């Protein structure tokens, strides 16, 4: 793919990932000299998923945490989707942080993730494949914003009478995080996106899920084993070791009727109240921010201070300048102590 130019403008640089539907490359917008992501799929391999993804991005454009699509079309034997280049995925960051996030980080992510799913649902879409690889952090001034990507399995809700449910279909998605309804081939609804997100939050909190590591002769048999294990384990066991709010979240999402609209505000407040009760601060300092901070402390310098402050600068509305200045001041004092 070296020295390939897409649409006479976007240069393909290096491969950075492989989604369920296509290869992803880092690229350059040669006109603006900006970094972009380029997703490619051979025309023989694409059953319409990349077009679905492009159409969904267009419908969601302008929303917080939704990357901008810069171009979609066919170039030679490939369908191409060009959008903003984002930062690392939650899976990447989990590996960086020794396979487990703190409660504070999980709650910060949960607040944003529920908001993203609500926005998608408000636009009469269902994501269909919530997983850590499909949640990415932004870059630069948007470095603390959680983005949702990979809409190849997105479902459209054609009209208001559809009530947030689509007819049953063969299984599609990621088995590890799929809802029980999805495993059973039932109609897909709003609640399924939220149940899948619940499994993601548990995974980020614990580093694994109880149905990982199961072995079977075929993928179909393995999927069946995961389904059986997921259905058999109680919510209490699933959420063991975590605050009760996680069990409440899972019970709530599993209890929703097919056409019942979720109460997103209730779910966000559930975790926000826990956040406040633990004395956490909405400072957008995630585990990876702290880890990078500690790494920079090995050689304290003004550059290290500026890098830290840039990383932790709030990228979302609703956070006071006073709070941010206080955080920065505390970090400067801490660095000063370490450098004595």
PDB file of C-alpha atoms in Angstrom, residues 94-199:
ATOM      1  CA  UNK A  94      -6.086  -1.583  28.917  1.00  0.00           C
ATOM      2  CA  UNK A  95      -2.938  -3.387  27.806  1.00  0.00           C
ATOM      3  CA  UNK A  96      -0.888  -0.277  28.586  1.00  0.00           C
ATOM      4  CA  UNK A  97      -2.393  -0.163  32.089  1.00  0.00           C
ATOM      5  CA  UNK A  98      -1.643  -3.810  32.971  1.00  0.00           C
ATOM      6  CA  UNK A  99      -5.039  -5.180  31.935  1.00  0.00           C
ATOM      7  CA  UNK A 100      -7.234  -3.431  34.497  1.00  0.00           C
ATOM      8  CA  UNK A 101      -8.659   0.050  34.951  1.00  0.00           C
ATOM      9  CA  UNK A 102      -9.387   1.761  38.247  1.00  0.00           C
ATOM     10  CA  UNK A 103     -12.974   2.403  39.292  1.00  0.00           C
ATOM     11  CA  UNK A 104     -12.544   6.112  38.602  1.00  0.00           C
ATOM     12  CA  UNK A 105     -11.420   5.528  35.014  1.00  0.00           C
ATOM     13  CA  UNK A 106     -14.221   3.041  34.333  1.00  0.00           C
ATOM     14  CA  UNK A 107     -16.811   5.494  35.658  1.00  0.00           C
ATOM     15  CA  UNK A 108     -15.405   8.352  33.573  1.00  0.00           C
ATOM     16  CA  UNK A 109     -15.631   6.132  30.501  1.00  0.00           C
ATOM     17  CA  UNK A 110     -19.102   4.843  31.379  1.00  0.00           C
ATOM     18  CA  UNK A 111     -20.490   8.372  31.545  1.00  0.00           C
ATOM     19  CA  UNK A 112     -19.237   9.193  28.062  1.00  0.00           C
ATOM     20  CA  UNK A 113     -20.105   5.802  26.561  1.00  0.00           C
ATOM     21  CA  UNK A 114     -23.741   5.914  27.692  1.00  0.00           C
ATOM     22  CA  UNK A 115     -23.972   9.406  26.230  1.00  0.00           C
ATOM     23  CA  UNK A 116     -22.593   8.165  22.883  1.00  0.00           C
ATOM     24  CA  UNK A 117     -25.062   5.292  22.731  1.00  0.00           C
ATOM     25  CA  UNK A 118     -27.954   7.606  23.556  1.00  0.00           C
ATOM     26  CA  UNK A 119     -26.921   9.924  20.718  1.00  0.00           C
ATOM     27  CA  UNK A 120     -26.761   7.007  18.277  1.00  0.00           C
ATOM     28  CA  UNK A 121     -30.205   5.841  19.373  1.00  0.00           C
ATOM     29  CA  UNK A 122     -31.613   9.373  19.149  1.00  0.00           C
ATOM     30  CA  UNK A 123     -30.522   9.362  15.505  1.00  0.00           C
ATOM     31  CA  UNK A 124     -32.554   6.163  15.009  1.00  0.00           C
ATOM     32  CA  UNK A 125     -29.548   3.873  14.746  1.00  0.00           C
ATOM     33  CA  UNK A 126     -28.321   0.861  16.716  1.00  0.00           C
ATOM     34  CA  UNK A 127     -24.565   0.275  16.903  1.00  0.00           C
ATOM     35  CA  UNK A 128     -24.643  -3.511  17.074  1.00  0.00           C
ATOM     36  CA  UNK A 129     -21.021  -4.130  18.072  1.00  0.00           C
ATOM     37  CA  UNK A 130     -19.962  -2.408  21.293  1.00  0.00           C
ATOM     38  CA  UNK A 131     -16.512  -3.584  22.371  1.00  0.00           C
ATOM     39  CA  UNK A 132     -13.256  -2.040  23.667  1.00  0.00           C
ATOM     40  CA  UNK A 133     -11.731  -2.011  20.177  1.00  0.00           C
ATOM     41  CA  UNK A 134     -14.591   0.174  18.949  1.00  0.00           C
ATOM     42  CA  UNK A 135     -14.141   2.869  21.585  1.00  0.00           C
ATOM     43  CA  UNK A 136     -11.165   5.148  20.913  1.00  0.00           C
ATOM     44  CA  UNK A 137      -9.831   8.234  22.635  1.00  0.00           C
ATOM     45  CA  UNK A 138      -9.338  11.388  20.628  1.00  0.00           C
ATOM     46  CA  UNK A 139      -6.083  13.229  19.997  1.00  0.00           C
ATOM     47  CA  UNK A 140      -4.740  16.675  20.852  1.00  0.00           C
ATOM     48  CA  UNK A 141      -7.346  18.937  22.419  1.00  0.00           C
ATOM     49  CA  UNK A 142      -9.873  16.118  22.033  1.00  0.00           C
ATOM     50  CA  UNK A 143      -7.610  13.652  23.827  1.00  0.00           C
ATOM     51  CA  UNK A 144     -10.062  13.116  26.683  1.00  0.00           C
ATOM     52  CA  UNK A 145     -13.093  12.566  24.461  1.00  0.00           C
ATOM     53  CA  UNK A 146     -14.313   9.000  23.952  1.00  0.00           C
ATOM     54  CA  UNK A 147     -15.143   8.195  20.326  1.00  0.00           C
ATOM     55  CA  UNK A 148     -17.313   5.422  18.932  1.00  0.00           C
ATOM     56  CA  UNK A 149     -16.262   3.821  15.643  1.00  0.00           C
ATOM     57  CA  UNK A 150     -16.873   0.842  13.344  1.00  0.00           C
ATOM     58  CA  UNK A 151     -20.496   1.042  12.256  1.00  0.00           C
ATOM     59  CA  UNK A 152     -20.304  -1.838   9.775  1.00  0.00           C
ATOM     60  CA  UNK A 153     -22.966  -3.712  11.756  1.00  0.00           C
ATOM     61  CA  UNK A 154     -25.096  -0.663  12.526  1.00  0.00           C
ATOM     62  CA  UNK A 155     -28.837  -1.043  12.124  1.00  0.00           C
ATOM     63  CA  UNK A 156     -31.180   1.694  10.938  1.00  0.00           C
ATOM     64  CA  UNK A 157     -34.506   2.329  12.601  1.00  0.00           C
ATOM     65  CA  UNK A 158     -36.564   3.510   9.622  1.00  0.00           C
ATOM     66  CA  UNK A 159     -39.304   5.408  11.440  1.00  0.00           C
ATOM     67  CA  UNK A 160     -40.688   6.328  14.833  1.00  0.00           C
ATOM     68  CA  UNK A 161     -43.176   3.459  14.710  1.00  0.00           C
ATOM     69  CA  UNK A 162     -40.328   0.967  14.771  1.00  0.00           C
ATOM     70  CA  UNK A 163     -39.912   1.540  18.529  1.00  0.00           C
ATOM     71  CA  UNK A 164     -36.213   0.732  18.662  1.00  0.00           C
ATOM     72  CA  UNK A 165     -36.304  -2.902  17.570  1.00  0.00           C
ATOM     73  CA  UNK A 166     -35.283  -4.786  14.453  1.00  0.00           C
ATOM     74  CA  UNK A 167     -36.330  -8.223  13.323  1.00  0.00           C
ATOM     75  CA  UNK A 168     -34.367 -11.295  14.299  1.00  0.00           C
ATOM     76  CA  UNK A 169     -31.355 -12.180  12.194  1.00  0.00           C
ATOM     77  CA  UNK A 170     -28.400 -14.531  12.251  1.00  0.00           C
ATOM     78  CA  UNK A 171     -25.789 -13.654  14.860  1.00  0.00           C
ATOM     79  CA  UNK A 172     -23.570 -10.721  13.971  1.00  0.00           C
ATOM     80  CA  UNK A 173     -21.179  -8.932  16.266  1.00  0.00           C
ATOM     81  CA  UNK A 174     -18.593  -9.919  18.854  1.00  0.00           C
ATOM     82  CA  UNK A 175     -19.619 -12.963  20.862  1.00  0.00           C
ATOM     83  CA  UNK A 176     -17.758 -11.934  24.020  1.00  0.00           C
ATOM     84  CA  UNK A 177     -19.846  -8.770  24.453  1.00  0.00           C
ATOM     85  CA  UNK A 178     -23.099  -9.750  22.740  1.00  0.00           C
ATOM     86  CA  UNK A 179     -26.391  -9.477  24.619  1.00  0.00           C
ATOM     87  CA  UNK A 180     -28.346 -12.590  25.542  1.00  0.00           C
ATOM     88  CA  UNK A 181     -31.093 -11.558  23.112  1.00  0.00           C
ATOM     89  CA  UNK A 182     -28.546 -11.382  20.325  1.00  0.00           C
ATOM     90  CA  UNK A 183     -27.269 -14.874  21.177  1.00  0.00           C
ATOM     91  CA  UNK A 184     -30.834 -16.164  21.001  1.00  0.00           C
ATOM     92  CA  UNK A 185     -31.527 -14.589  17.616  1.00  0.00           C
ATOM     93  CA  UNK A 186     -34.229 -12.316  18.962  1.00  0.00           C
ATOM     94  CA  UNK A 187     -35.085  -8.865  17.726  1.00  0.00           C
ATOM     95  CA  UNK A 188     -32.282  -6.390  18.315  1.00  0.00           C
ATOM     96  CA  UNK A 189     -33.209  -3.337  20.341  1.00  0.00           C
ATOM     97  CA  UNK A 190     -31.881  -0.338  22.253  1.00  0.00           C
ATOM     98  CA  UNK A 191     -31.280  -2.442  25.354  1.00  0.00           C
ATOM     99  CA  UNK A 192     -28.869  -4.747  23.522  1.00  0.00           C
ATOM    100  CA  UNK A 193     -26.381  -1.944  22.843  1.00  0.00           C
ATOM    101  CA  UNK A 194     -26.509  -1.035  26.533  1.00  0.00           C
ATOM    102  CA  UNK A 195     -26.172  -4.626  27.743  1.00  0.00           C
ATOM    103  CA  UNK A 196     -23.118  -5.046  25.506  1.00  0.00           C
ATOM    104  CA  UNK A 197     -21.675  -1.862  26.978  1.00  0.00           C
ATOM    105  CA  UNK A 198     -22.213  -3.366  30.432  1.00  0.00           C
ATOM    106  CA  UNK A 199     -20.014  -6.327  29.517  1.00  0.00           C
TER     107      UNK A 199
END
